[in-house]
Short mmCIF file of C-alpha atoms in Angstrom, two decimals:
data_model
loop_
_atom_site.label_atom_id
_atom_site.label_comp_id
_atom_site.label_asym_id
_atom_site.label_seq_id
_atom_site.Cartn_x
_atom_site.Cartn_y
_atom_site.Cartn_z
CA UNK A 113 41.78 97.68 125.19
CA UNK A 114 44.18 99.45 127.52
CA UNK A 115 43.71 103.06 128.54
CA UNK A 116 45.21 106.08 130.27
CA UNK A 117 44.06 109.42 131.68
CA UNK A 118 46.07 112.62 131.30
CA UNK A 119 46.86 114.04 134.76
CA UNK A 120 49.15 116.94 133.82
CA UNK A 121 49.31 118.37 130.30
CA UNK A 122 52.72 120.02 130.73
CA UNK A 123 54.02 122.73 128.41
CA UNK A 124 52.84 121.11 125.17
CA UNK A 125 51.98 117.47 124.67
CA UNK A 126 50.51 116.41 121.33
CA UNK A 127 49.45 113.11 119.82
CA UNK A 128 51.60 112.26 116.78
CA UNK A 129 51.71 109.32 114.42
CA UNK A 130 53.91 109.10 111.31
CA UNK A 131 52.26 112.19 109.79
CA UNK A 132 49.54 113.10 107.31
CA UNK A 133 50.31 112.32 103.68
CA UNK A 134 48.49 112.78 100.37
CA UNK A 135 46.62 115.90 101.48
CA UNK A 136 49.19 118.64 100.80
CA UNK A 137 47.09 119.78 97.83
CA UNK A 138 44.37 120.82 100.31
CA UNK A 139 46.93 122.93 102.10
CA UNK A 140 47.24 120.45 104.97
CA UNK A 141 50.72 120.08 106.36
CA UNK A 142 52.50 116.81 107.14
CA UNK A 143 52.71 116.98 110.94
CA UNK A 144 54.12 113.90 112.64
CA UNK A 145 56.98 113.43 115.11
CA UNK A 146 59.39 116.39 115.08
CA UNK A 147 62.19 113.98 116.06
CA UNK A 148 61.45 110.99 113.84
CA UNK A 149 64.45 109.01 115.13
CA UNK A 150 63.27 108.96 118.75
CA UNK A 151 59.68 108.24 117.65
CA UNK A 152 60.83 105.31 115.50
CA UNK A 153 63.05 103.85 118.23
CA UNK A 154 60.09 103.91 120.65
CA UNK A 155 58.05 101.77 118.24
CA UNK A 156 60.98 99.41 117.65
CA UNK A 157 61.58 98.97 121.41
CA UNK A 158 57.87 98.21 121.91
CA UNK A 159 57.83 95.87 118.90
CA UNK A 160 54.94 97.82 117.45
CA UNK A 161 54.63 96.46 113.91
CA UNK A 162 53.42 99.74 112.38
CA UNK A 163 54.12 103.40 113.13
CA UNK A 164 51.98 104.03 116.19
CA UNK A 165 50.20 107.01 117.69
CA UNK A 166 52.47 108.35 120.47
CA UNK A 167 52.59 111.44 122.68
CA UNK A 168 55.21 114.05 121.80
CA UNK A 169 56.00 115.89 125.03
CA UNK A 170 57.75 119.22 124.48
CA UNK A 171 59.74 120.72 127.37
CA UNK A 172 58.10 118.44 129.96
CA UNK A 173 55.81 118.53 133.00
CA UNK A 174 53.51 115.78 131.75
CA UNK A 175 51.88 112.91 133.61
CA UNK A 176 49.54 110.01 132.88
CA UNK A 177 47.51 107.58 134.99
CA UNK A 178 47.37 103.99 133.73
CA UNK A 179 43.90 102.39 133.84
CA UNK A 180 45.18 98.96 132.75
CA UNK A 181 48.37 96.86 132.89
CA UNK A 182 50.55 97.39 129.84
CA UNK A 183 54.06 98.23 128.59
CA UNK A 184 55.38 101.67 127.68
CA UNK A 185 58.59 103.52 126.94
CA UNK A 186 59.94 107.05 126.65
CA UNK A 187 62.61 108.09 124.14
CA UNK A 188 64.13 111.42 123.12
CA UNK A 189 64.99 114.51 125.19
CA UNK A 190 66.33 113.85 128.69
CA UNK A 191 63.23 114.37 130.85
CA UNK A 192 63.35 112.72 134.29
CA UNK A 193 60.86 109.81 134.16
CA UNK A 194 59.22 108.32 137.24
CA UNK A 195 56.57 105.66 137.81
CA UNK A 196 54.83 106.22 141.18
CA UNK A 197 57.77 108.45 142.09
CA UNK A 198 60.41 105.81 141.30
CA UNK A 199 62.99 106.96 138.72
CA UNK A 200 62.97 104.95 135.49
CA UNK A 201 65.27 104.97 132.51
CA UNK A 202 64.42 106.45 129.13
CA UNK A 203 65.16 104.39 125.98
CA UNK A 204 63.76 101.16 127.40
CA UNK A 205 60.38 99.52 127.82
CA UNK A 206 58.75 99.23 131.25
CA UNK A 207 55.80 97.30 132.56
CA UNK A 208 53.12 99.43 134.13
CA UNK A 209 50.13 98.39 136.24
CA UNK A 210 46.61 99.73 136.67
CA UNK A 211 46.63 102.88 138.87
CA UNK A 212 50.35 103.56 138.26
CA UNK A 213 51.23 107.21 137.66
CA UNK A 214 53.96 107.96 135.15
CA UNK A 215 55.44 111.41 135.19
CA UNK A 216 57.93 113.36 133.08
CA UNK A 217 59.88 116.27 134.60
CA UNK A 218 61.50 119.04 132.57
CA UNK A 219 64.11 118.33 129.90
CA UNK A 220 67.71 118.77 130.99
CA UNK A 221 68.96 118.11 127.45
CA UNK A 222 66.98 117.99 124.21
CA UNK A 223 63.48 119.40 123.91
CA UNK A 224 60.97 116.69 123.00
CA UNK A 225 60.38 113.16 124.08
CA UNK A 226 58.08 110.41 122.88
CA UNK A 227 55.83 108.54 125.25
CA UNK A 228 54.74 105.37 123.48
CA UNK A 229 52.68 102.39 124.57
CA UNK A 230 52.55 98.81 123.33
CA UNK A 231 50.06 98.73 120.44
CA UNK A 232 49.88 102.55 120.29
CA UNK A 233 47.17 105.01 121.35
CA UNK A 234 43.99 104.49 119.40
CA UNK A 235 41.86 107.53 118.56
CA UNK A 236 39.80 108.67 115.59
CA UNK A 237 41.91 110.08 112.75
CA UNK A 238 41.59 113.33 110.79
CA UNK A 239 42.45 112.99 107.10
CA UNK A 240 44.05 109.59 107.74
CA UNK A 241 46.28 110.56 110.65
CA UNK A 242 46.29 111.24 114.39
CA UNK A 243 49.05 113.83 114.08
CA UNK A 244 48.13 117.05 115.86
CA UNK A 245 48.74 120.30 113.99
CA UNK A 246 47.82 123.10 116.40
CA UNK A 247 47.86 125.81 113.73
CA UNK A 248 45.39 123.84 111.58
CA UNK A 249 43.37 122.62 114.60
CA UNK A 250 43.57 119.12 113.15
CA UNK A 251 44.42 115.68 114.56
CA UNK A 252 44.92 114.65 118.19
CA UNK A 253 41.79 115.34 120.26
CA UNK A 254 39.94 118.29 118.73
CA UNK A 255 43.08 119.51 116.99
CA UNK A 256 44.54 120.71 120.29
CA UNK A 257 47.32 119.82 122.72
CA UNK A 258 46.42 117.24 125.38
CA UNK A 259 44.48 118.50 128.42
CA UNK A 260 44.21 117.14 131.99
CA UNK A 261 41.37 114.66 132.39
CA UNK A 262 41.43 113.40 128.81
CA UNK A 263 40.93 109.67 128.31
CA UNK A 264 43.43 107.98 126.00
CA UNK A 265 42.50 104.49 124.80
CA UNK A 266 45.25 102.27 123.43
CA UNK A 267 45.40 99.00 121.53
CA UNK A 268 45.96 96.15 123.95
CA UNK A 269 48.77 93.76 123.03
CA UNK A 270 50.87 91.24 124.91
CA UNK A 271 54.58 92.00 125.13
CA UNK A 272 56.43 89.29 127.10
CA UNK A 273 59.90 90.83 126.60
CA UNK A 274 61.35 94.17 127.62
CA UNK A 275 63.99 95.87 125.47
CA UNK A 276 66.54 98.66 125.92
CA UNK A 277 68.66 100.79 123.63
CA UNK A 278 72.25 100.51 124.96
CA UNK A 279 73.42 103.78 126.52
CA UNK A 280 76.30 104.15 124.04
CA UNK A 281 73.65 104.65 121.31
CA UNK A 282 71.70 107.37 123.13
CA UNK A 283 71.87 110.64 121.17
CA UNK A 284 73.80 113.58 122.61
CA UNK A 285 71.46 116.56 122.22
CA UNK A 286 73.85 119.06 123.81
CA UNK A 287 76.57 118.83 121.10
CA UNK A 288 76.74 121.55 118.41
CA UNK A 289 74.65 120.41 115.46
CA UNK A 290 75.88 120.03 111.89
CA UNK A 291 73.14 120.14 109.26
CA UNK A 292 73.88 118.32 105.99
CA UNK A 293 72.58 120.52 103.15
CA UNK A 294 71.53 119.12 99.78
CA UNK A 295 71.61 121.91 97.18
CA UNK A 296 68.29 122.14 95.33
CA UNK A 297 65.38 124.45 94.59
CA UNK A 298 66.90 127.92 93.81
CA UNK A 299 70.49 126.69 94.27
CA UNK A 300 71.59 128.55 91.11
CA UNK A 301 70.50 131.89 92.55
CA UNK A 302 73.44 131.81 94.95
CA UNK A 303 77.05 132.38 93.92
CA UNK A 304 80.26 130.80 95.19
CA UNK A 305 80.90 133.41 97.87
CA UNK A 306 77.34 133.07 99.18
CA UNK A 307 77.70 129.29 99.42
CA UNK A 308 81.00 129.75 101.23
CA UNK A 309 79.34 132.10 103.67
CA UNK A 310 76.45 129.66 104.26
CA UNK A 311 78.87 126.82 105.07
CA UNK A 312 81.22 128.92 107.22
CA UNK A 313 78.72 130.89 109.33
CA UNK A 314 78.24 129.99 112.97
CA UNK A 315 74.49 130.10 113.42
CA UNK A 316 72.43 129.71 116.56
CA UNK A 317 68.79 128.72 117.01
CA UNK A 318 66.91 132.03 117.46
CA UNK A 319 64.00 132.63 119.82
CA UNK A 320 61.66 131.67 116.96
CA UNK A 321 61.57 127.90 116.76
CA UNK A 322 58.70 125.46 116.80
CA UNK A 323 57.34 122.42 114.99
CA UNK A 324 56.76 124.59 111.91
CA UNK A 325 60.36 125.69 111.51
CA UNK A 326 63.56 126.88 113.14
CA UNK A 327 64.71 130.40 112.40
CA UNK A 328 68.48 130.72 112.81
CA UNK A 329 70.51 133.76 113.73
CA UNK A 330 74.03 134.66 112.67
CA UNK A 331 75.73 136.81 110.04
CA UNK A 332 72.94 137.57 107.51
CA UNK A 333 73.49 136.08 104.06
CA UNK A 334 72.52 138.94 101.82
CA UNK A 335 71.53 138.47 98.20
CA UNK A 336 69.68 140.35 95.51
CA UNK A 337 65.99 139.60 96.09
CA UNK A 338 64.04 138.27 93.11
CA UNK A 339 60.35 137.52 92.84
CA UNK A 340 59.54 133.83 93.22
CA UNK A 341 56.18 132.23 92.56
CA UNK A 342 55.03 130.33 95.64
CA UNK A 343 55.88 126.65 95.35
CA UNK A 344 55.72 123.38 97.30
CA UNK A 345 58.00 123.15 100.33
CA UNK A 346 59.57 119.90 101.46
CA UNK A 347 60.48 118.75 104.95
CA UNK A 348 63.92 120.19 105.78
CA UNK A 349 63.83 122.95 103.14
CA UNK A 350 66.02 125.94 104.00
CA UNK A 351 64.21 129.17 103.29
CA UNK A 352 66.20 132.38 103.00
CA UNK A 353 64.06 135.52 103.37
CA UNK A 354 65.61 138.86 102.30
CA UNK A 355 66.81 139.44 105.89
CA UNK A 356 69.40 136.72 105.10
CA UNK A 357 68.62 134.54 108.12
CA UNK A 358 67.85 130.91 107.24
CA UNK A 359 64.68 129.14 108.36
CA UNK A 360 64.75 125.34 108.36
CA UNK A 361 61.21 124.11 107.73
CA UNK A 362 60.00 121.11 109.71
CA UNK A 363 56.89 118.93 110.18
CA UNK A 364 54.23 121.63 110.58
CA UNK A 365 55.65 123.86 107.81
CA UNK A 366 53.41 125.72 105.39
CA UNK A 367 52.85 123.57 102.26
CA UNK A 368 53.70 126.41 99.83
CA UNK A 369 56.00 129.39 100.15
CA UNK A 370 57.71 132.03 98.09
CA UNK A 371 61.05 132.74 99.76
CA UNK A 372 64.12 131.42 97.89
CA UNK A 373 65.59 128.14 99.09
CA UNK A 374 69.24 127.17 98.48
CA UNK A 375 68.48 123.57 99.39
CA UNK A 376 67.23 121.10 101.96
CA UNK A 377 68.63 119.59 105.14
CA UNK A 378 69.02 115.80 105.42
CA UNK A 379 65.97 114.36 107.21
CA UNK A 380 67.98 112.89 110.08
CA UNK A 381 69.66 116.25 110.74
CA UNK A 382 66.33 118.09 110.55
CA UNK A 383 64.97 115.67 113.18
CA UNK A 384 67.99 116.39 115.40
CA UNK A 385 67.38 120.14 114.97
CA UNK A 386 63.90 119.67 116.47
CA UNK A 387 65.62 118.70 119.76
CA UNK A 388 67.47 122.06 119.93
CA UNK A 389 66.49 125.15 121.90
CA UNK A 390 67.36 128.84 121.59
CA UNK A 391 71.10 129.51 121.35
CA UNK A 392 72.05 126.01 120.18
CA UNK A 393 75.10 126.25 117.84
CA UNK A 394 74.31 125.20 114.25
CA UNK A 395 76.42 124.89 111.10
CA UNK A 396 75.62 123.73 107.58
CA UNK A 397 77.85 121.37 105.59
CA UNK A 398 77.47 120.39 101.92
CA UNK A 399 76.11 116.98 100.90
CA UNK A 400 76.92 115.87 97.35
CA UNK A 401 74.59 113.89 95.05
CA UNK A 402 76.79 110.82 95.61
CA UNK A 403 76.59 111.22 99.37
CA UNK A 404 72.80 111.45 99.12
CA UNK A 405 72.70 108.14 97.23
CA UNK A 406 74.91 106.50 99.85
CA UNK A 407 72.70 107.96 102.60
CA UNK A 408 69.59 106.52 100.95
CA UNK A 409 71.16 103.06 100.50
CA UNK A 410 72.21 103.01 104.13
CA UNK A 411 68.84 104.21 105.39
CA UNK A 412 67.00 101.04 104.41
CA UNK A 413 69.37 99.00 106.58
CA UNK A 414 69.73 101.49 109.43
CA UNK A 415 66.64 100.69 111.50
CA UNK A 416 67.01 96.93 111.13
CA UNK A 417 70.63 97.16 112.28
CA UNK A 418 69.73 99.41 115.19
CA UNK A 419 67.10 96.95 116.41
CA UNK A 420 69.82 94.24 116.42
CA UNK A 421 71.67 96.29 119.02
CA UNK A 422 68.75 96.27 121.48
CA UNK A 423 69.43 94.60 124.79
CA UNK A 424 66.81 92.18 126.13
CA UNK A 425 65.91 92.93 129.76
CA UNK A 426 64.20 89.66 130.62
CA UNK B 268 60.61 123.70 78.98
CA UNK B 269 60.63 121.35 81.95
CA UNK B 270 63.31 121.75 84.58
CA UNK B 271 63.74 119.43 87.57
CA UNK B 272 65.57 120.26 90.80
CA UNK B 273 66.11 118.36 94.00
CA UNK B 274 63.55 119.46 96.62
CA UNK B 275 64.26 117.01 99.41
CA UNK B 276 65.91 113.73 100.24
CA UNK B 277 62.91 112.05 98.63
CA UNK B 278 61.57 114.84 96.48
CA UNK B 279 61.95 116.69 93.21
CA UNK B 280 60.39 119.92 92.02
CA UNK B 281 59.40 120.44 88.41
CA UNK B 282 59.43 123.96 87.00
CA UNK B 283 57.68 125.38 83.96
CA UNK B 284 58.33 128.91 82.71
CA UNK B 285 58.28 131.16 85.76
CA UNK B 286 55.21 133.18 84.93
CA UNK B 287 51.60 133.30 86.00
CA UNK B 288 49.47 131.90 83.18
CA UNK B 289 46.41 129.79 82.52
CA UNK B 290 48.58 127.72 80.17
CA UNK B 291 50.83 126.74 83.09
CA UNK B 292 47.75 125.66 85.09
CA UNK B 293 46.61 123.44 82.27
CA UNK B 294 50.09 121.97 81.58
CA UNK B 295 50.57 121.22 85.28
CA UNK B 296 47.30 119.27 85.24
CA UNK B 297 48.51 117.18 82.29
CA UNK B 298 51.90 116.60 83.92
CA UNK B 299 50.23 115.45 87.13
CA UNK B 300 48.42 112.71 85.21
CA UNK B 301 51.67 111.61 83.54
CA UNK B 302 53.63 111.62 86.79
CA UNK B 303 50.92 109.63 88.59
CA UNK B 304 51.08 106.90 85.98
CA UNK B 305 54.90 106.91 85.74
CA UNK B 306 55.53 106.79 89.50
CA UNK B 307 52.37 105.04 90.66
CA UNK B 308 53.04 103.43 94.06
CA UNK B 309 56.27 105.36 94.61
CA UNK B 310 54.40 108.65 94.84
CA UNK B 311 53.53 110.21 98.20
CA UNK B 312 52.51 113.80 97.35
CA UNK B 313 51.96 115.79 94.20
CA UNK B 314 51.61 119.49 94.87
CA UNK B 315 51.01 121.92 91.99
CA UNK B 316 51.47 125.66 92.32
CA UNK B 317 51.52 128.33 89.58
CA UNK B 318 54.46 127.06 87.52
CA UNK B 319 55.84 124.23 89.66
CA UNK B 320 54.97 120.74 90.76
CA UNK B 321 56.45 119.29 93.93
CA UNK B 322 56.90 115.52 93.61
CA UNK B 323 57.40 113.73 96.94
CA UNK B 324 58.32 110.04 96.86
CA UNK B 325 57.52 107.40 99.44
CA UNK B 326 60.61 106.26 101.39
CA UNK B 327 60.87 103.06 99.30
CA UNK B 328 61.70 104.48 95.87
CA UNK B 329 64.13 103.72 93.09
CA UNK B 330 66.55 106.53 93.96
CA UNK B 331 65.87 110.20 93.54
CA UNK B 332 68.48 110.69 90.78
CA UNK B 333 67.25 107.71 88.76
CA UNK B 334 63.70 109.04 88.99
CA UNK B 335 64.87 112.52 87.96
CA UNK B 336 66.49 111.08 84.80
CA UNK B 337 63.43 108.95 84.04
CA UNK B 338 61.06 111.93 84.36
CA UNK B 339 63.32 114.12 82.22
CA UNK B 340 63.15 111.48 79.48
CA UNK B 341 59.50 110.49 79.74
CA UNK B 342 57.47 113.61 80.52
CA UNK B 343 55.83 115.21 77.53
CA UNK B 344 54.81 118.84 77.53
CA UNK B 345 51.81 119.48 75.32
CA UNK B 346 51.31 122.94 73.84
CA UNK B 347 47.54 122.68 73.71
CA UNK B 348 45.49 123.74 76.67
CA UNK B 349 41.85 124.09 77.49
CA UNK B 350 40.71 127.27 79.17
CA UNK B 351 38.82 126.32 82.32
CA UNK B 352 35.77 128.39 83.22
CA UNK B 353 35.56 128.05 86.99
CA UNK B 354 32.97 129.45 89.41
CA UNK B 355 32.99 133.03 90.64
CA UNK B 356 33.16 133.59 94.40
CA UNK B 357 32.65 137.04 95.96
CA UNK B 358 34.68 137.59 99.13
CA UNK B 359 33.75 140.56 101.37
CA UNK B 360 36.66 142.59 102.82
CA UNK B 361 36.77 145.08 105.65
CA UNK B 362 39.77 147.11 104.44
CA UNK B 363 41.73 148.51 107.37
CA UNK B 364 44.95 150.52 107.70
CA UNK B 365 46.11 148.76 110.87
CA UNK B 366 48.71 146.82 108.85
CA UNK B 367 50.22 147.49 105.43
CA UNK B 368 47.54 149.40 103.51
CA UNK B 369 49.43 152.69 103.87
CA UNK B 370 52.77 151.07 103.09
CA UNK B 371 51.36 149.59 99.86
CA UNK B 372 49.75 152.94 98.93
CA UNK B 373 53.00 154.80 99.64
CA UNK B 374 55.09 152.36 97.55
CA UNK B 375 52.60 152.59 94.68
CA UNK B 376 52.26 156.37 94.88
CA UNK B 377 48.49 156.00 95.35
CA UNK B 378 45.97 156.83 98.05
CA UNK B 379 44.68 154.02 100.26
CA UNK B 380 41.26 154.41 98.61
CA UNK B 381 42.84 153.87 95.18
CA UNK B 382 44.60 150.75 96.48
CA UNK B 383 41.26 149.41 97.75
CA UNK B 384 39.59 150.24 94.44
CA UNK B 385 42.28 148.50 92.37
CA UNK B 386 42.29 145.45 94.65
CA UNK B 387 38.52 145.06 94.10
CA UNK B 388 38.59 145.78 90.38
CA UNK B 389 40.24 142.54 89.31
CA UNK B 390 38.66 139.13 88.81
CA UNK B 391 41.30 136.77 90.16
CA UNK B 392 41.93 133.12 89.34
CA UNK B 393 42.79 130.48 91.97
CA UNK B 394 46.32 129.44 90.90
CA UNK B 395 47.23 127.24 93.85
CA UNK B 396 45.95 126.08 97.21
CA UNK B 397 48.45 125.64 99.97
CA UNK B 398 50.70 127.27 102.55
CA UNK B 399 47.85 126.54 104.98
CA UNK B 400 44.51 124.71 104.60
CA UNK B 401 42.18 126.78 102.43
CA UNK B 402 44.84 129.34 101.50
CA UNK B 403 44.22 130.16 97.83
CA UNK B 404 46.80 132.00 95.78
CA UNK B 405 44.91 134.46 93.59
CA UNK B 406 46.30 136.16 90.52
CA UNK B 407 46.97 138.45 89.00
CA UNK B 408 47.09 141.56 91.08
CA UNK B 409 47.15 144.89 89.24
CA UNK B 410 50.82 145.59 88.48
CA UNK B 411 50.57 149.00 90.20
CA UNK B 412 49.90 147.22 93.52
CA UNK B 413 52.73 144.67 93.24
CA UNK B 414 54.55 144.85 96.58
CA UNK B 415 57.42 142.68 97.81
CA UNK B 416 56.91 140.37 100.80
CA UNK B 417 57.94 141.74 104.19
CA UNK B 418 61.68 141.55 104.81
CA UNK B 419 61.00 139.28 107.74
CA UNK B 420 57.67 137.46 108.10
CA UNK B 421 55.22 138.44 110.87
CA UNK B 422 55.01 135.87 113.65
CA UNK B 423 51.22 136.32 113.73
CA UNK B 424 48.90 137.20 110.87
CA UNK B 425 45.21 137.35 111.96
CA UNK B 426 42.57 134.95 110.69
CA UNK B 427 40.86 136.33 107.59
CA UNK B 428 43.71 138.71 106.69
CA UNK B 429 43.45 139.78 103.05
CA UNK B 430 47.00 140.28 101.83
CA UNK B 431 49.17 140.84 98.79
CA UNK B 432 52.69 139.83 97.73
CA UNK B 433 54.23 140.61 94.34
CA UNK B 434 51.33 140.15 91.90
CA UNK B 435 49.40 137.73 94.12
CA UNK B 436 46.64 138.20 96.64
CA UNK B 437 45.11 135.82 99.19
CA UNK B 438 43.12 135.47 102.40
CA UNK B 439 44.74 133.81 105.45
CA UNK B 440 42.10 131.22 106.51
CA UNK B 441 43.51 130.95 110.06
CA UNK B 442 45.96 132.81 112.26
CA UNK B 443 49.50 131.93 111.20
CA UNK B 444 52.93 133.43 110.60
CA UNK B 445 53.22 135.13 107.22
CA UNK B 446 55.13 137.63 105.14
CA UNK B 447 52.44 139.19 102.92
CA UNK B 448 51.21 142.80 103.09
CA UNK B 449 47.86 142.93 104.87
CA UNK B 450 45.10 145.17 103.47
CA UNK B 451 42.11 144.11 105.56
CA UNK B 452 40.01 141.25 106.93
CA UNK B 453 37.55 138.84 105.31
CA UNK B 454 34.82 137.27 107.51
CA UNK B 455 34.12 134.27 105.21
CA UNK B 456 35.38 130.91 106.57
CA UNK B 457 37.74 129.37 104.00
CA UNK B 458 38.51 125.97 105.49
CA UNK B 459 35.94 123.91 107.37
CA UNK B 460 37.43 120.51 108.30
CA UNK B 461 34.15 119.56 110.01
CA UNK B 462 32.78 119.16 106.47
CA UNK B 463 35.15 116.22 105.82
CA UNK B 464 33.12 113.17 104.90
CA UNK B 465 29.95 115.26 104.25
CA UNK B 466 28.54 116.64 101.01
CA UNK B 467 29.63 120.15 102.02
CA UNK B 468 32.95 121.31 100.56
CA UNK B 469 36.02 121.81 102.76
CA UNK B 470 36.78 125.02 100.89
CA UNK B 471 34.56 127.45 98.95
CA UNK B 472 36.83 127.20 95.86
CA UNK B 473 39.03 124.87 93.85
CA UNK B 474 42.04 125.60 91.64
CA UNK B 475 40.75 127.28 88.47
CA UNK B 476 37.84 129.14 90.15
CA UNK B 477 37.55 132.93 90.11
CA UNK B 478 37.38 135.35 93.02
CA UNK B 479 36.39 138.99 93.34
CA UNK B 480 36.73 141.11 96.50
CA UNK B 481 34.02 143.50 97.71
CA UNK B 482 34.56 146.26 100.29
CA UNK B 483 32.31 146.11 103.37
CA UNK B 484 31.92 148.33 106.43
CA UNK B 485 32.88 147.43 109.99
CA UNK B 486 29.20 146.76 110.84
CA UNK B 487 28.78 144.47 107.83
CA UNK B 488 32.00 142.70 108.81
CA UNK B 489 30.59 141.92 112.28
CA UNK B 490 27.18 140.99 110.83
CA UNK B 491 28.91 138.41 108.63
CA UNK B 492 30.53 136.82 111.69
CA UNK B 493 33.90 138.58 111.41
CA UNK B 494 36.05 139.04 114.50
CA UNK B 495 38.71 141.69 114.97
CA UNK B 496 42.07 140.53 116.31
CA UNK B 497 42.60 141.45 119.95
CA UNK B 498 45.07 144.28 119.25
CA UNK B 499 42.35 146.18 117.32
CA UNK B 500 39.54 145.74 119.85
#
């Protein structure tokens, strides 16, 4: 077994695996990595065969002490990474030795990064998952964010090769974000002019954004309110309360809700939204049923093809 | 009538008639059985609520449109239903005008005491569990008390908040954001994850059970382990 100790907890660092499934009927949310793409790439770079338990570091200011020799990587938001004070690159695996200190500064672009280790962190699970949901006080260690002094055991595996994601494939978190919207749910409650407004409004991320959802600001989309019985909410669902300002619901969303929803955002775009901070420019664009099918066909190949692009470092 | 809409890249939502009824509860139970056997290994989540059923598929599925067509052709809606009995749970409430009690009374043209009386008079049924762990949607609220959700949800609703929206009522089991109109606080714990894997239930109710509210004083609220949110201390 390999192991680490948390030295600095930073703004908010939480343990996350792929998420908690099959328990929505108890009212338990999905949780899991807010930026699934970065989380997945970390596992692929480390050659972890299954989705592993990683640390999602929001904003930054986090550091760990290694108690054993192993391999790790950091993907996602641009937080300066050092090992014993020496700068290291994100998006690639690094060897680390016993007593090394790895530290993440504050994000200069993006909001969350994923600190993953070969084999993954290994801790007891709540309802089948390590994913921390602070609101539910579930997952992670005691349902809370990581604290200084905590001991983090990890599965010990041998990784002879180091891998890197070529820089040309690193995401650009500073660009304005386009969210692909699939009409669904109460789509028929909105008329042509309301759809036009939704797709032509320049929104920004408001001050209210977290792992539960992102509330946007912009020209309010006003509509005649109707009563809606609370119903199941999917990842990426766009909720439109009577104030006309959309809320895109993410990993830690409530399982049921009663505000009307014109549709849902493509999963990859919802993951990119989780890297945005207040003021980030956002627009919606329509995704047709045919485009959704094409998206789904491509998805099964996407990760395999991405892994083919990795550069071996040894 | 069954209607299916897209609810996510890998999800559909099934709608029955948009009303609160015991018949819907019973039909949703039957449909859940059918969907489980039709989708089997492709199914990730099945989440019933009032008159809808959210169907979430695992990433490896046969295509969301193909599954929509298959379900439209194969699902059978039976008219018969069995009335479930369900257990009765009494939940104590310390009604308090710190939030929306006066707003609800004003909208309804009633006094706050009348609102409290009407809220306690009904025996509610648990129509859905969700939004947050242990959050039970209870219906139906007396039509005179029906109040729309807040125009913009509160960032922080206190633990134990007893609230109403349209013709529903509920208790927030933990502090969370929320858009319902708050009438008071309930000291009873509604979700105890430490009971997982033990004989003790995670929640004091299941879908189909019945709930009645009972007004208590501030002293009784504290005696039952209730805690006031900081802004009221």
